[in-house]
Amino acid sequence: MEDLLAVAGELTRRIHDGVVARGFEGLRPAHGFAFSRLAPDGATVTELAVHLGVTKQAASQLVDEVVRKGYAERRPHPVDARARLVVLTERGWACTRAAEEAAAEVVRAWSEVLGEGEVRELRGKLRKIAPHGPVRPTW
């Protein structure tokens, strides 16, 4: 079990380090988990809370933080006049692309160690274990 936790932690750390190296500062890995839910169509605070497995208050605080830092913005909900939709800004999308690039670098490094075929097989096996997420941070 410890080895699986080590891999998950290393993957998260290396993606975060790659995001920081690309000039996106003031973020924590938890922000990346939120960005994965906000892309592509946005989400309400309630939907984000469910995705992250946190209270609505905690999700609201996280949204306040990423809005203040310019990574997301609140917009009127297109269907529910009582709700607000949280969507990524261009800066948020750029950060998301940086995270995807960093993740691809990590997987390329795995391919150098294991070979592309084994990494493809590993990904297939992992999809059988957790086919649909949600992707949640460990707090």
CSV table of C-alpha atoms in Angstrom, one decimal:
chain,number,residue,atom,x,y,z
A,1,MET,CA,0.0,0.0,0.0
A,2,GLU,CA,2.8,2.4,0.9
A,3,ASP,CA,4.2,2.1,-2.7
A,4,LEU,CA,0.9,3.2,-4.2
A,5,LEU,CA,0.7,6.2,-1.9
A,6,ALA,CA,4.2,7.1,-2.8
A,7,VAL,CA,3.5,7.0,-6.5
A,8,ALA,CA,0.3,9.1,-6.0
A,9,GLY,CA,2.2,11.6,-3.9
A,10,GLU,CA,5.1,11.8,-6.3
A,11,LEU,CA,2.8,12.4,-9.3
A,12,THR,CA,1.0,15.2,-7.5
A,13,ARG,CA,4.2,16.8,-6.3
A,14,ARG,CA,5.8,16.6,-9.8
A,15,ILE,CA,2.8,18.1,-11.5
A,16,HIS,CA,2.7,20.9,-8.9
A,17,ASP,CA,6.4,21.5,-9.3
A,18,GLY,CA,5.9,21.7,-13.1
A,19,VAL,CA,3.1,24.2,-12.7
A,20,VAL,CA,5.3,26.4,-10.5
A,21,ALA,CA,8.2,26.1,-12.9
A,22,ARG,CA,6.0,27.4,-15.7
A,23,GLY,CA,5.3,30.6,-13.7
A,24,PHE,CA,2.0,29.8,-11.8
A,25,GLU,CA,2.6,30.6,-8.2
A,26,GLY,CA,0.4,30.9,-5.2
A,27,LEU,CA,-1.4,27.6,-5.8
A,28,ARG,CA,-1.6,24.3,-4.0
A,29,PRO,CA,-2.3,20.9,-5.5
A,30,ALA,CA,-5.9,21.2,-4.2
A,31,HIS,CA,-6.4,24.0,-6.6
A,32,GLY,CA,-5.5,21.7,-9.5
A,33,PHE,CA,-8.1,19.2,-8.3
A,34,ALA,CA,-10.7,22.0,-8.4
A,35,PHE,CA,-9.5,23.2,-11.8
A,36,SER,CA,-10.1,19.6,-13.1
A,37,ARG,CA,-13.8,20.0,-12.2
A,38,LEU,CA,-14.2,23.6,-13.4
A,39,ALA,CA,-12.9,22.6,-16.9
A,40,PRO,CA,-14.5,22.6,-19.4
A,41,ASP,CA,-17.9,24.1,-18.5
A,42,GLY,CA,-17.6,25.4,-15.0
A,43,ALA,CA,-19.4,24.3,-11.8
A,44,THR,CA,-21.3,25.7,-9.0
A,45,VAL,CA,-19.7,25.9,-5.5
A,46,THR,CA,-22.0,23.0,-4.5
A,47,GLU,CA,-20.9,20.8,-7.4
A,48,LEU,CA,-17.3,21.7,-6.7
A,49,ALA,CA,-17.7,20.7,-3.0
A,50,VAL,CA,-19.1,17.3,-4.0
A,51,HIS,CA,-16.3,16.8,-6.4
A,52,LEU,CA,-13.6,17.6,-3.8
A,53,GLY,CA,-15.4,15.8,-1.0
A,54,VAL,CA,-15.4,18.9,1.2
A,55,THR,CA,-18.1,21.2,2.7
A,56,LYS,CA,-19.7,23.9,0.7
A,57,GLN,CA,-18.0,26.4,3.0
A,58,ALA,CA,-14.6,25.0,2.2
A,59,ALA,CA,-15.3,24.9,-1.5
A,60,SER,CA,-16.5,28.5,-1.3
A,61,GLN,CA,-13.3,29.6,0.4
A,62,LEU,CA,-11.2,27.8,-2.3
A,63,VAL,CA,-13.3,29.6,-5.0
A,64,ASP,CA,-12.8,33.0,-3.3
A,65,GLU,CA,-9.0,32.3,-3.3
A,66,VAL,CA,-8.7,31.3,-7.0
A,67,VAL,CA,-11.0,34.2,-8.1
A,68,ARG,CA,-8.9,36.6,-6.1
A,69,LYS,CA,-5.7,35.3,-7.8
A,70,GLY,CA,-7.3,35.6,-11.2
A,71,TYR,CA,-7.6,31.9,-12.1
A,72,ALA,CA,-11.4,31.8,-12.1
A,73,GLU,CA,-14.4,34.1,-12.1
A,74,ARG,CA,-18.1,33.8,-11.1
A,75,ARG,CA,-20.7,34.2,-13.7
A,76,PRO,CA,-24.5,34.1,-13.7
A,77,HIS,CA,-25.7,30.5,-14.1
A,78,PRO,CA,-27.2,30.0,-17.5
A,79,VAL,CA,-30.2,27.9,-16.2
A,80,ASP,CA,-30.5,28.6,-12.5
A,81,ALA,CA,-30.9,32.3,-11.7
A,82,ARG,CA,-30.2,31.6,-8.0
A,83,ALA,CA,-26.8,30.0,-8.6
A,84,ARG,CA,-23.5,31.3,-9.8
A,85,LEU,CA,-21.2,29.4,-12.2
A,86,VAL,CA,-17.5,29.3,-11.4
A,87,VAL,CA,-15.4,29.2,-14.6
A,88,LEU,CA,-11.7,29.3,-15.4
A,89,THR,CA,-10.3,32.5,-16.7
A,90,GLU,CA,-7.6,32.5,-19.5
A,91,ARG,CA,-5.0,32.4,-16.7
A,92,GLY,CA,-6.8,29.4,-15.2
A,93,TRP,CA,-6.8,27.6,-18.6
A,94,ALA,CA,-3.1,28.4,-19.1
A,95,CYS,CA,-2.4,26.9,-15.6
A,96,THR,CA,-4.5,23.8,-16.5
A,97,ARG,CA,-2.4,23.4,-19.7
A,98,ALA,CA,0.8,23.8,-17.7
A,99,ALA,CA,-0.4,21.0,-15.4
A,100,GLU,CA,-1.2,18.8,-18.4
A,101,GLU,CA,2.3,19.4,-19.8
A,102,ALA,CA,3.9,18.6,-16.4
A,103,ALA,CA,1.8,15.4,-16.1
A,104,ALA,CA,2.9,14.3,-19.6
A,105,GLU,CA,6.5,14.8,-18.6
A,106,VAL,CA,6.0,12.6,-15.6
A,107,VAL,CA,4.5,9.8,-17.8
A,108,ARG,CA,7.3,10.2,-20.3
A,109,ALA,CA,9.8,9.6,-17.5
A,110,TRP,CA,7.8,6.5,-16.5
A,111,SER,CA,8.1,5.3,-20.1
A,112,GLU,CA,11.8,5.7,-20.0
A,113,VAL,CA,12.0,3.4,-17.0
A,114,LEU,CA,9.2,0.9,-17.8
A,115,GLY,CA,8.8,1.2,-21.6
A,116,GLU,CA,5.8,2.6,-23.4
A,117,GLY,CA,3.9,-0.7,-23.6
A,118,GLU,CA,4.1,-1.3,-19.8
A,119,VAL,CA,2.9,2.3,-19.1
A,120,ARG,CA,0.0,1.8,-21.5
A,121,GLU,CA,-0.8,-1.5,-19.7
A,122,LEU,CA,-0.5,0.2,-16.3
A,123,ARG,CA,-2.9,3.0,-17.3
A,124,GLY,CA,-5.4,0.4,-18.6
A,125,LYS,CA,-5.3,-1.5,-15.3
A,126,LEU,CA,-5.6,1.7,-13.3
A,127,ARG,CA,-8.7,2.7,-15.3
A,128,LYS,CA,-10.3,-0.7,-14.3
A,129,ILE,CA,-9.8,0.2,-10.6
A,130,ALA,CA,-10.9,3.8,-10.8
A,131,PRO,CA,-12.7,4.3,-14.1
A,132,HIS,CA,-14.5,7.6,-13.5
A,133,GLY,CA,-12.9,9.4,-10.6
A,134,PRO,CA,-13.7,11.8,-9.1
A,135,VAL,CA,-10.2,13.1,-8.7
A,136,ARG,CA,-9.9,14.4,-5.1
A,137,PRO,CA,-7.1,15.8,-3.1
A,138,THR,CA,-5.8,14.3,0.0
A,139,TRP,CA,-6.1,17.0,2.7
